[in-house]
Short mmCIF file of C-alpha atoms in Angstrom, two decimals:
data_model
loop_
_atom_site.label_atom_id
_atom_site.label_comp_id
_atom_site.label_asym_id
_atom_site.label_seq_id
_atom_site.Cartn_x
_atom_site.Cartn_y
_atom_site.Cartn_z
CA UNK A 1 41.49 -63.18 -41.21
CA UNK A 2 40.71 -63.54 -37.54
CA UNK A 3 38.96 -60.15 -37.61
CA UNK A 4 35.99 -59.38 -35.09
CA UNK A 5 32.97 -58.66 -37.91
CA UNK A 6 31.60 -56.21 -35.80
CA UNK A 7 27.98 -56.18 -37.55
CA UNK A 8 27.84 -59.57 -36.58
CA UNK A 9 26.71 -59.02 -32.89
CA UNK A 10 23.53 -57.03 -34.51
CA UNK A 11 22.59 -59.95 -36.44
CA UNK A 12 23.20 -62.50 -33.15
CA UNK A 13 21.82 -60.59 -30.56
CA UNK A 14 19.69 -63.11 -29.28
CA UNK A 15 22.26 -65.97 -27.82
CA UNK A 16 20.23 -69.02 -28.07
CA UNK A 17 20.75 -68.04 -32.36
CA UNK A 18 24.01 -67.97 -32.03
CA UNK A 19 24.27 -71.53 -30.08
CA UNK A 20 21.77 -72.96 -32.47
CA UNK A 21 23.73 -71.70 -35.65
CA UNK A 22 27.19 -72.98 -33.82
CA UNK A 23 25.05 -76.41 -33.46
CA UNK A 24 24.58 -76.53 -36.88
CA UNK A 25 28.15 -75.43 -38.27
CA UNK A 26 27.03 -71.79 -39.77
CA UNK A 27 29.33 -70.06 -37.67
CA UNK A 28 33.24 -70.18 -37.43
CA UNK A 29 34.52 -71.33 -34.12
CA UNK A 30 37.01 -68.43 -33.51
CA UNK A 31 33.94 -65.82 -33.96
CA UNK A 32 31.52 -67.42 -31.52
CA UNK A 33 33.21 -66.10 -28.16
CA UNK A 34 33.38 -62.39 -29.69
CA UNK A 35 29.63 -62.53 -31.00
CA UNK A 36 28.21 -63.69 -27.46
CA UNK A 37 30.22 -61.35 -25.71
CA UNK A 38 29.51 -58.36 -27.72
CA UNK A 39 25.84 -59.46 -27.94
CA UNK A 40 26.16 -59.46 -23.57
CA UNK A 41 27.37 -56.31 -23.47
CA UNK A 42 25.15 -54.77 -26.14
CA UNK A 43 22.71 -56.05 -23.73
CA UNK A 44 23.66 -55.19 -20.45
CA UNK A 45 23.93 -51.68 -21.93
CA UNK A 46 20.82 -51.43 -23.51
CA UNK A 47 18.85 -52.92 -20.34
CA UNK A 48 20.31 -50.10 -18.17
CA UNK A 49 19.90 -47.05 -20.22
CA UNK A 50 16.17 -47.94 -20.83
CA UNK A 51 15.62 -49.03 -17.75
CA UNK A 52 17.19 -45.66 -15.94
CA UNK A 53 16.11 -43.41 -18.23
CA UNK A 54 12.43 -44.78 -19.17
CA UNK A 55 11.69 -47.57 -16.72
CA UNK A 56 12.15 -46.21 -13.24
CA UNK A 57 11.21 -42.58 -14.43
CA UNK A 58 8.22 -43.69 -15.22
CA UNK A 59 7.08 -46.36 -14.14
CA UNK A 60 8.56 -46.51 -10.45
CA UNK A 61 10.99 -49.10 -9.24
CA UNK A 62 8.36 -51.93 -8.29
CA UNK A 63 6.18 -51.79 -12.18
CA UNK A 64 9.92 -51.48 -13.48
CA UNK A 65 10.63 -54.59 -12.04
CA UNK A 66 7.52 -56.17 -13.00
CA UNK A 67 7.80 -55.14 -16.33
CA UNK A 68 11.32 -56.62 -16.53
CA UNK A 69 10.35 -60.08 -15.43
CA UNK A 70 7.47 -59.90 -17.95
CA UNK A 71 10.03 -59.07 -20.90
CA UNK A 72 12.01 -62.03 -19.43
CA UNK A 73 9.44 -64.58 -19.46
CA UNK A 74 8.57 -63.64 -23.09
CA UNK A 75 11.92 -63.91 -24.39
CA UNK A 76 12.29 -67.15 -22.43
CA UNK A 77 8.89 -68.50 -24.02
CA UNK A 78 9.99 -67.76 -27.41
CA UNK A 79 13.51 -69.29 -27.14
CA UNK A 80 12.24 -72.45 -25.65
CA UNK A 81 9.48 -72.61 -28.83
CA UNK A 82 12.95 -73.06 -31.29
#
């Protein structure tokens, strides 16, 4: 008991899920903290490997960028249509 599920941060890697399952009770208390911080750091990794290895490679700094704040503004879209 009280141990990190670490497949759970796969399944929650999108934060406004895990708020909206807290909301409604389908996730314990003590596990919330670990899955949104494991979900931020699985993220913050993530967006800087692919952005210094494919992004800026390829694209150049300024369509990196670009391409970042369209990827943003999708995700944002979506999350605001739950």
């Amino acid at each position: 008991e009280g141990r990190f599920d670490r497949h759970a941060a796969l399944r929650y890697i999108n934060k406004g899920q895990v708020v909206a399952d807290l909301i409604k009770n389908k996730i314990e208390n003590r596990k919330v903290t670990g899955i949104i911080y494991a979900a931020d750091l699985s993220g913050a990794f993530l967006g800087t490997l692919i952005s210094g290895i494919l992004l800026i490679p390829f694209l150049g700094i300024p369509y990196s960028i670009l391409t970042l704040i369209t990827l943003n503004a999708m995700f944002a879209l979506i999350n605001l249509r739950r």
